[in-house]
Amino acid sequence: MAAAAVRLFACGDVMTGRGVDQILPYPGDPELRERYIDDARAYVRLAERASGPIPRPVSFAWPWGDALEILDAMAPDVRLINLESAVTAQADFAPGKGVHYRMNPSNLPCVAAARPDVCALANNHVLDFGQAGLEETLTALARAGLTVAGAGRDATAAWQPATVPLPGGGRMLVLSCGTASSGIPPGWAATAARPGVGFLPTLSGASAEAVIALAETARRGGDLVVVSIHWGANWGYAVPPDQVRFARRLIDGGISLVHGHSCHHPRPVEVYRGRLILYGCGDCVDDYEGIGGYEQFRDELRLLYFASLTPGTGTLQSLRMAPMRARKMRLQRASPADSRWLAATLNRVNRGYGPQVELQPDGTLLLHPVIG
């Protein structure tokens, strides 16, 4: 009998700082140094203007909303999120950045509510409050029992894959890294003597080979390897050629799945040589509700990704996506009309990348890979 599939849950940016932090039980200092807003509570007011009053304080589970029930029903073996916020009380704003995200460490039960197995940290907000803020973030996450990848007190730690045992034997390894195209300052790169993130200076073939080599050093027989990458601009569906080449080179080198994020809405999905490339998972939890300017992308609509992988090889068996909508800074199931919009949009932007998605009677989107 064939071994049961390995089920991976992945999502895009989980931004529990700023406005989200302000509605949780222990709001931190609301000070901001943005061009137009100097108080994080202004983002709560924008959301309330768009959707109605938000009770305060909310429970730690509130931002996840219906997603928690869906996660329990889907019962993934591994849960992977991109945690895009410093977890610190530091007030040392990183210079040269227009936006800073921080959440009070006492609000970490909000992150833990989704029971992530790995929090990817190689992104453009984890050092928003300097090296001291990163140190506090790493300490707080460790104390909360949350495993991280992509940031550390030196380069060895930042590039160390997170390891998750799988029920049928073997492990899933998660490497987290990011590029300047997502807004990560090159000076945030971890070195032998400096805390920081796993930073990719380029998306060259040499950079891909270096990531593959790290994976090969850590993996054992039967292991699956996910590379979680923070890359690209905030808006738009087009995938730059260097990202396509890089992701495909990783798959050619034995990586099981590429988990991309940074863009504020879902981007194309590809099945390359039987393995899944998520070029951009969009946002998951954030405080963007009510912010105008990019309405055509409908960034209030989110996707939860559930990939079923063949043990030992990482070949994609199926990808199921649960459409969600952010309302009152809480994820709720998307309406049938919103699910149809997401399905049509994904099928439009996926042209040239392969499989189309099908809207299921339960409202989820299903992608069956075409193996030729």
Coordinates of C-alpha atoms in Angstrom, one line a residue:
M1 CA 0.0 0.0 0.0
A2 CA 1.3 3.5 -0.9
A3 CA 2.4 5.7 1.9
A4 CA 0.1 8.4 3.0
A5 CA 0.8 11.9 1.5
V6 CA 2.6 14.5 3.5
R7 CA 0.3 17.4 4.0
L8 CA 1.8 20.9 4.2
F9 CA 0.0 24.0 5.2
A10 CA 1.6 27.2 4.0
C11 CA 0.5 30.8 3.9
G12 CA 1.9 34.2 3.1
D13 CA 2.7 37.1 5.4
V14 CA 1.6 37.0 9.0
M15 CA 2.0 40.6 10.1
T16 CA 0.9 40.6 13.8
G17 CA 2.5 44.0 14.5
R18 CA 1.2 47.5 14.2
G19 CA -2.6 47.6 14.1
V20 CA -3.1 43.9 14.9
D21 CA -1.0 44.3 18.0
Q22 CA -3.2 47.1 19.1
I23 CA -6.4 45.1 19.3
L24 CA -4.8 42.1 21.1
P25 CA -4.8 41.8 25.0
Y26 CA -1.4 43.4 25.5
P27 CA -1.0 46.3 23.0
G28 CA 2.6 47.6 22.8
D29 CA 3.8 51.1 22.2
P30 CA 1.7 52.5 19.2
E31 CA 4.3 54.9 18.1
L32 CA 5.0 54.8 14.3
R33 CA 7.4 56.9 12.1
E34 CA 5.5 56.6 8.8
R35 CA 5.1 59.4 6.4
Y36 CA 1.4 59.9 7.1
I37 CA 0.7 58.0 10.3
D38 CA 2.4 58.2 13.7
D39 CA 0.1 55.9 15.7
A40 CA -0.7 52.3 15.0
R41 CA -4.2 52.7 16.3
A42 CA -5.0 54.7 13.2
Y43 CA -4.9 51.4 11.2
V44 CA -7.6 50.0 13.6
R45 CA -9.7 53.0 12.9
L46 CA -9.3 52.5 9.1
A47 CA -10.4 48.9 9.4
E48 CA -13.4 50.0 11.5
R49 CA -14.3 52.6 9.0
A50 CA -14.3 49.9 6.3
S51 CA -16.1 47.1 8.2
G52 CA -17.5 48.3 11.5
P53 CA -16.4 48.3 15.2
I54 CA -13.8 45.9 16.4
P55 CA -14.1 44.7 20.0
R56 CA -11.1 45.4 22.2
P57 CA -9.3 43.5 23.4
V58 CA -9.9 40.6 21.1
S59 CA -8.9 37.1 21.9
F60 CA -5.5 35.8 20.7
A61 CA -7.3 33.6 18.2
W62 CA -9.3 36.5 16.7
P63 CA -7.0 37.5 13.8
W64 CA -7.1 33.8 12.5
G65 CA -10.8 33.6 12.7
D66 CA -12.3 30.8 10.6
A67 CA -8.8 29.7 9.5
L68 CA -8.3 27.8 12.7
E69 CA -11.3 25.6 12.1
I70 CA -10.1 25.0 8.5
L71 CA -6.7 24.1 9.8
D72 CA -8.1 21.6 12.2
A73 CA -10.3 20.0 9.6
M74 CA -7.4 19.7 7.0
A75 CA -5.1 18.4 9.7
P76 CA -1.8 19.2 7.9
D77 CA 1.4 17.4 9.1
V78 CA 3.5 20.6 8.9
R79 CA 2.4 24.2 9.3
L80 CA 4.6 26.9 7.8
I81 CA 4.1 30.7 8.1
N82 CA 6.1 33.8 7.2
L83 CA 6.1 35.8 10.4
E84 CA 6.7 39.3 9.2
S85 CA 7.0 41.4 12.4
A86 CA 9.6 42.1 15.1
V87 CA 8.5 40.6 18.4
T88 CA 9.9 43.3 20.7
A89 CA 9.4 46.2 23.0
Q90 CA 12.5 48.0 21.6
A91 CA 12.0 51.6 20.4
D92 CA 15.1 51.7 18.2
F93 CA 13.5 52.3 14.8
A94 CA 15.6 51.0 11.9
P95 CA 16.7 54.0 9.9
G96 CA 15.9 54.4 6.3
K97 CA 12.6 52.4 6.4
G98 CA 9.2 53.9 5.8
V99 CA 7.3 51.2 7.7
H100 CA 8.1 49.3 10.9
Y101 CA 6.2 46.4 12.4
R102 CA 6.5 45.3 16.0
M103 CA 4.3 43.3 18.3
N104 CA 4.4 43.1 22.1
P105 CA 6.1 39.8 23.1
S106 CA 3.2 39.2 25.5
N107 CA 0.9 38.9 22.4
L108 CA 2.8 35.9 21.0
P109 CA -0.1 33.5 21.9
C110 CA -1.7 35.1 18.8
V111 CA 1.0 33.5 16.6
A112 CA 0.9 30.3 18.6
A113 CA -2.9 30.0 18.1
A114 CA -2.2 28.7 14.6
R115 CA 0.2 26.1 15.9
P116 CA 3.0 26.8 13.3
D117 CA 5.7 24.2 13.1
V118 CA 8.0 26.7 11.5
C119 CA 8.1 30.5 11.4
A120 CA 10.1 31.8 8.5
L121 CA 11.8 35.1 9.5
A122 CA 14.0 36.1 6.5
N123 CA 11.9 39.1 5.6
N124 CA 12.0 42.9 5.5
H125 CA 10.4 43.6 8.9
V126 CA 12.1 41.2 11.4
L127 CA 14.9 43.7 12.0
D128 CA 12.7 46.8 12.0
F129 CA 13.9 47.5 15.6
G130 CA 17.6 46.7 15.1
Q131 CA 19.7 43.9 16.2
A132 CA 18.5 44.2 19.8
G133 CA 14.9 43.8 18.5
L134 CA 16.0 40.7 16.5
E135 CA 17.6 39.3 19.6
E136 CA 14.4 39.8 21.6
T137 CA 12.4 38.3 18.8
L138 CA 14.5 35.2 18.7
T139 CA 14.4 34.9 22.5
A140 CA 10.6 35.4 22.7
L141 CA 9.9 32.9 20.0
A142 CA 12.1 30.3 21.6
R143 CA 10.4 30.8 25.0
A144 CA 7.0 30.4 23.3
G145 CA 8.2 27.1 21.8
L146 CA 8.0 28.4 18.3
T147 CA 10.7 27.1 15.8
V148 CA 12.2 29.6 13.4
A149 CA 14.2 29.6 10.2
G150 CA 15.9 32.4 8.3
A151 CA 17.2 34.6 11.1
G152 CA 19.7 34.0 13.8
R153 CA 22.5 35.4 15.9
D154 CA 25.0 34.6 13.2
A155 CA 25.0 33.3 9.6
T156 CA 25.2 29.7 10.7
A157 CA 22.1 30.0 12.7
A158 CA 20.2 32.1 10.1
W159 CA 20.9 29.5 7.4
Q160 CA 20.2 26.5 9.6
P161 CA 17.1 24.6 8.3
A162 CA 14.3 24.1 10.7
T163 CA 13.5 20.4 11.1
V164 CA 10.0 18.9 11.5
P165 CA 9.5 15.1 12.0
L166 CA 6.9 13.6 9.7
P167 CA 4.4 11.0 10.9
G168 CA 5.4 8.3 8.5
G169 CA 9.1 8.8 9.1
G170 CA 11.6 11.2 7.6
R171 CA 11.6 14.9 8.1
M172 CA 10.6 18.1 6.5
L173 CA 13.4 20.7 6.4
V174 CA 12.6 24.4 5.9
L175 CA 15.2 26.9 4.7
S176 CA 14.2 30.6 4.8
C177 CA 15.9 33.3 2.8
G178 CA 15.1 36.7 1.2
T179 CA 16.2 39.2 -1.4
A180 CA 16.6 42.9 -1.7
S181 CA 13.6 43.0 -4.1
S182 CA 11.3 42.5 -1.1
G183 CA 12.8 45.4 0.7
I184 CA 15.3 43.6 2.9
P185 CA 18.3 45.9 3.3
P186 CA 21.6 44.2 2.4
G187 CA 23.0 45.2 5.7
W188 CA 20.5 42.9 7.4
A189 CA 22.4 39.9 6.1
A190 CA 23.6 37.6 8.9
T191 CA 27.4 37.2 9.1
A192 CA 29.8 35.3 11.2
A193 CA 29.9 38.2 13.6
R194 CA 26.5 39.8 13.2
P195 CA 22.9 38.7 13.8
G196 CA 20.6 38.9 10.8
V197 CA 18.7 37.1 8.1
G198 CA 19.5 34.6 5.4
F199 CA 20.0 37.1 2.6
L200 CA 20.4 36.3 -1.1
P201 CA 22.5 39.0 -2.7
T202 CA 21.3 37.8 -6.2
L203 CA 19.1 35.2 -7.7
S204 CA 22.0 33.8 -9.7
G205 CA 22.8 30.2 -10.5
A206 CA 25.6 30.4 -7.9
S207 CA 23.1 31.5 -5.2
A208 CA 20.8 28.7 -6.1
E209 CA 23.6 26.2 -5.9
A210 CA 24.6 27.5 -2.4
V211 CA 21.0 27.0 -1.1
I212 CA 20.9 23.5 -2.7
A213 CA 24.3 22.7 -1.0
L214 CA 22.9 23.8 2.4
A215 CA 19.9 21.5 1.9
E216 CA 22.1 18.6 0.8
T217 CA 24.3 19.0 3.9
A218 CA 21.3 18.8 6.2
R219 CA 19.1 16.3 4.6
R220 CA 18.9 12.6 5.2
G221 CA 17.2 9.9 3.1
G222 CA 13.5 10.4 2.9
D223 CA 13.6 14.1 3.9
L224 CA 11.6 16.7 2.0
V225 CA 13.0 20.2 1.7
V226 CA 11.1 23.4 1.4
V227 CA 12.8 26.7 0.6
S228 CA 10.7 29.7 1.8
I229 CA 11.7 32.9 0.0
H230 CA 10.7 36.5 0.6
W231 CA 11.0 38.2 -2.8
G232 CA 9.5 40.6 -5.2
A233 CA 7.5 43.8 -5.2
N234 CA 4.3 44.3 -3.3
W235 CA 1.8 44.5 -6.2
G236 CA 1.4 42.9 -9.6
Y237 CA 1.0 39.4 -11.0
A238 CA 4.0 39.2 -13.3
V239 CA 6.8 37.0 -12.1
P240 CA 10.3 38.3 -13.0
P241 CA 12.3 35.9 -15.1
D242 CA 15.1 35.7 -12.5
Q243 CA 12.6 34.4 -10.0
V244 CA 11.3 31.7 -12.4
R245 CA 14.9 30.6 -13.2
F246 CA 15.9 30.5 -9.5
A247 CA 12.8 28.6 -8.4
R248 CA 13.2 26.0 -11.2
R249 CA 16.9 25.6 -10.5
L250 CA 16.0 24.8 -6.8
I251 CA 13.6 22.1 -8.0
D252 CA 16.2 20.8 -10.4
G253 CA 18.6 20.6 -7.5
G254 CA 16.3 18.4 -5.4
I255 CA 14.2 21.0 -3.4
S256 CA 10.7 19.6 -2.9
L257 CA 8.7 22.8 -2.8
V258 CA 9.3 26.6 -3.2
H259 CA 7.3 28.8 -0.9
G260 CA 7.4 32.4 -2.1
H261 CA 5.9 35.5 -0.4
S262 CA 6.1 39.3 -0.1
C263 CA 3.5 40.4 -2.6
H264 CA 0.2 41.5 -0.9
H265 CA -2.0 39.2 -3.0
P266 CA -1.7 35.7 -4.5
R267 CA 0.6 35.3 -7.5
P268 CA 1.0 32.4 -10.0
V269 CA 1.3 28.8 -9.0
E270 CA 3.5 26.4 -11.1
V271 CA 4.1 22.7 -11.1
Y272 CA 7.5 22.2 -12.4
R273 CA 8.9 18.7 -12.9
G274 CA 6.0 17.5 -10.7
R275 CA 6.9 19.8 -7.8
L276 CA 5.1 22.9 -6.5
I277 CA 6.3 26.5 -6.8
L278 CA 4.2 29.1 -5.1
Y279 CA 5.6 32.3 -6.5
G280 CA 3.7 34.5 -4.0
C281 CA 1.2 33.4 -1.3
G282 CA -0.1 36.9 -0.6
D283 CA -1.0 38.2 2.8
C284 CA -2.6 36.2 5.5
V285 CA -2.9 38.2 8.7
D286 CA -2.4 42.0 8.7
D287 CA -3.9 45.4 9.3
Y288 CA -4.3 46.5 5.7
E289 CA -8.1 46.6 5.8
G290 CA -9.4 50.0 4.7
I291 CA -6.2 51.2 3.1
G292 CA -7.0 52.4 -0.4
G293 CA -5.0 52.6 -3.6
Y294 CA -4.8 49.0 -5.0
E295 CA -8.4 47.9 -4.9
Q296 CA -8.1 46.1 -8.3
F297 CA -5.9 43.4 -6.6
R298 CA -8.5 42.8 -3.8
D299 CA -5.9 42.2 -1.2
E300 CA -8.7 41.6 1.4
L301 CA -9.0 38.2 -0.2
R302 CA -6.5 35.6 1.1
L303 CA -5.6 32.0 0.4
L304 CA -4.6 29.2 2.8
Y305 CA -2.5 26.6 0.9
F306 CA -2.7 22.9 1.6
A307 CA -0.3 20.8 -0.5
S308 CA -0.3 17.0 -0.5
L309 CA 3.2 15.7 -1.3
T310 CA 4.5 12.2 -2.1
P311 CA 6.7 11.1 0.8
G312 CA 10.4 10.9 -0.1
T313 CA 10.1 12.7 -3.4
G314 CA 8.0 15.7 -2.8
T315 CA 6.0 15.2 -6.0
L316 CA 2.8 17.2 -5.8
Q317 CA -0.4 15.1 -5.6
S318 CA -2.8 18.0 -5.2
L319 CA -3.0 21.5 -4.0
R320 CA -6.1 22.7 -2.2
M321 CA -6.6 26.4 -1.4
A322 CA -9.1 27.8 1.1
P323 CA -10.3 31.3 0.1
M324 CA -10.6 33.7 3.0
R325 CA -11.6 37.4 3.4
A326 CA -10.2 39.8 6.0
R327 CA -12.9 41.7 7.9
K328 CA -12.5 43.5 11.2
M329 CA -8.9 42.2 11.2
R330 CA -10.2 38.7 11.3
L331 CA -10.2 35.9 8.6
Q332 CA -13.5 34.6 7.6
R333 CA -14.5 32.2 4.9
A334 CA -14.9 34.0 1.5
S335 CA -18.3 34.2 -0.1
P336 CA -19.1 32.1 -3.2
A337 CA -18.7 35.2 -5.3
D338 CA -15.3 36.0 -3.8
S339 CA -14.1 32.4 -4.3
R340 CA -15.2 32.6 -8.0
W341 CA -13.2 35.8 -8.3
L342 CA -10.1 34.2 -6.8
A343 CA -10.5 31.1 -9.1
A344 CA -10.8 33.2 -12.2
T345 CA -7.9 35.5 -11.3
L346 CA -5.6 32.6 -10.5
N347 CA -6.5 30.8 -13.8
R348 CA -5.8 34.1 -15.7
V349 CA -2.4 34.7 -14.1
N350 CA -1.4 31.0 -14.2
R351 CA -1.5 30.9 -18.0
G352 CA 1.9 29.8 -19.1
Y353 CA 2.7 28.1 -15.8
G354 CA 0.6 25.0 -16.2
P355 CA -2.4 23.7 -14.3
Q356 CA -5.7 25.5 -13.8
V357 CA -7.7 25.5 -10.6
E358 CA -11.2 24.2 -10.1
L359 CA -13.7 25.7 -7.7
Q360 CA -15.1 22.9 -5.6
P361 CA -18.6 22.7 -4.1
D362 CA -17.2 23.4 -0.6
G363 CA -15.7 26.7 -1.8
T364 CA -12.1 25.6 -1.9
L365 CA -9.9 25.8 -5.0
L366 CA -8.3 22.5 -6.2
L367 CA -5.3 22.2 -8.4
H368 CA -4.4 18.7 -9.8
P369 CA -1.0 18.7 -11.4
V370 CA -0.6 17.5 -15.0
I371 CA 2.3 15.1 -15.0
G372 CA 3.5 14.6 -18.6

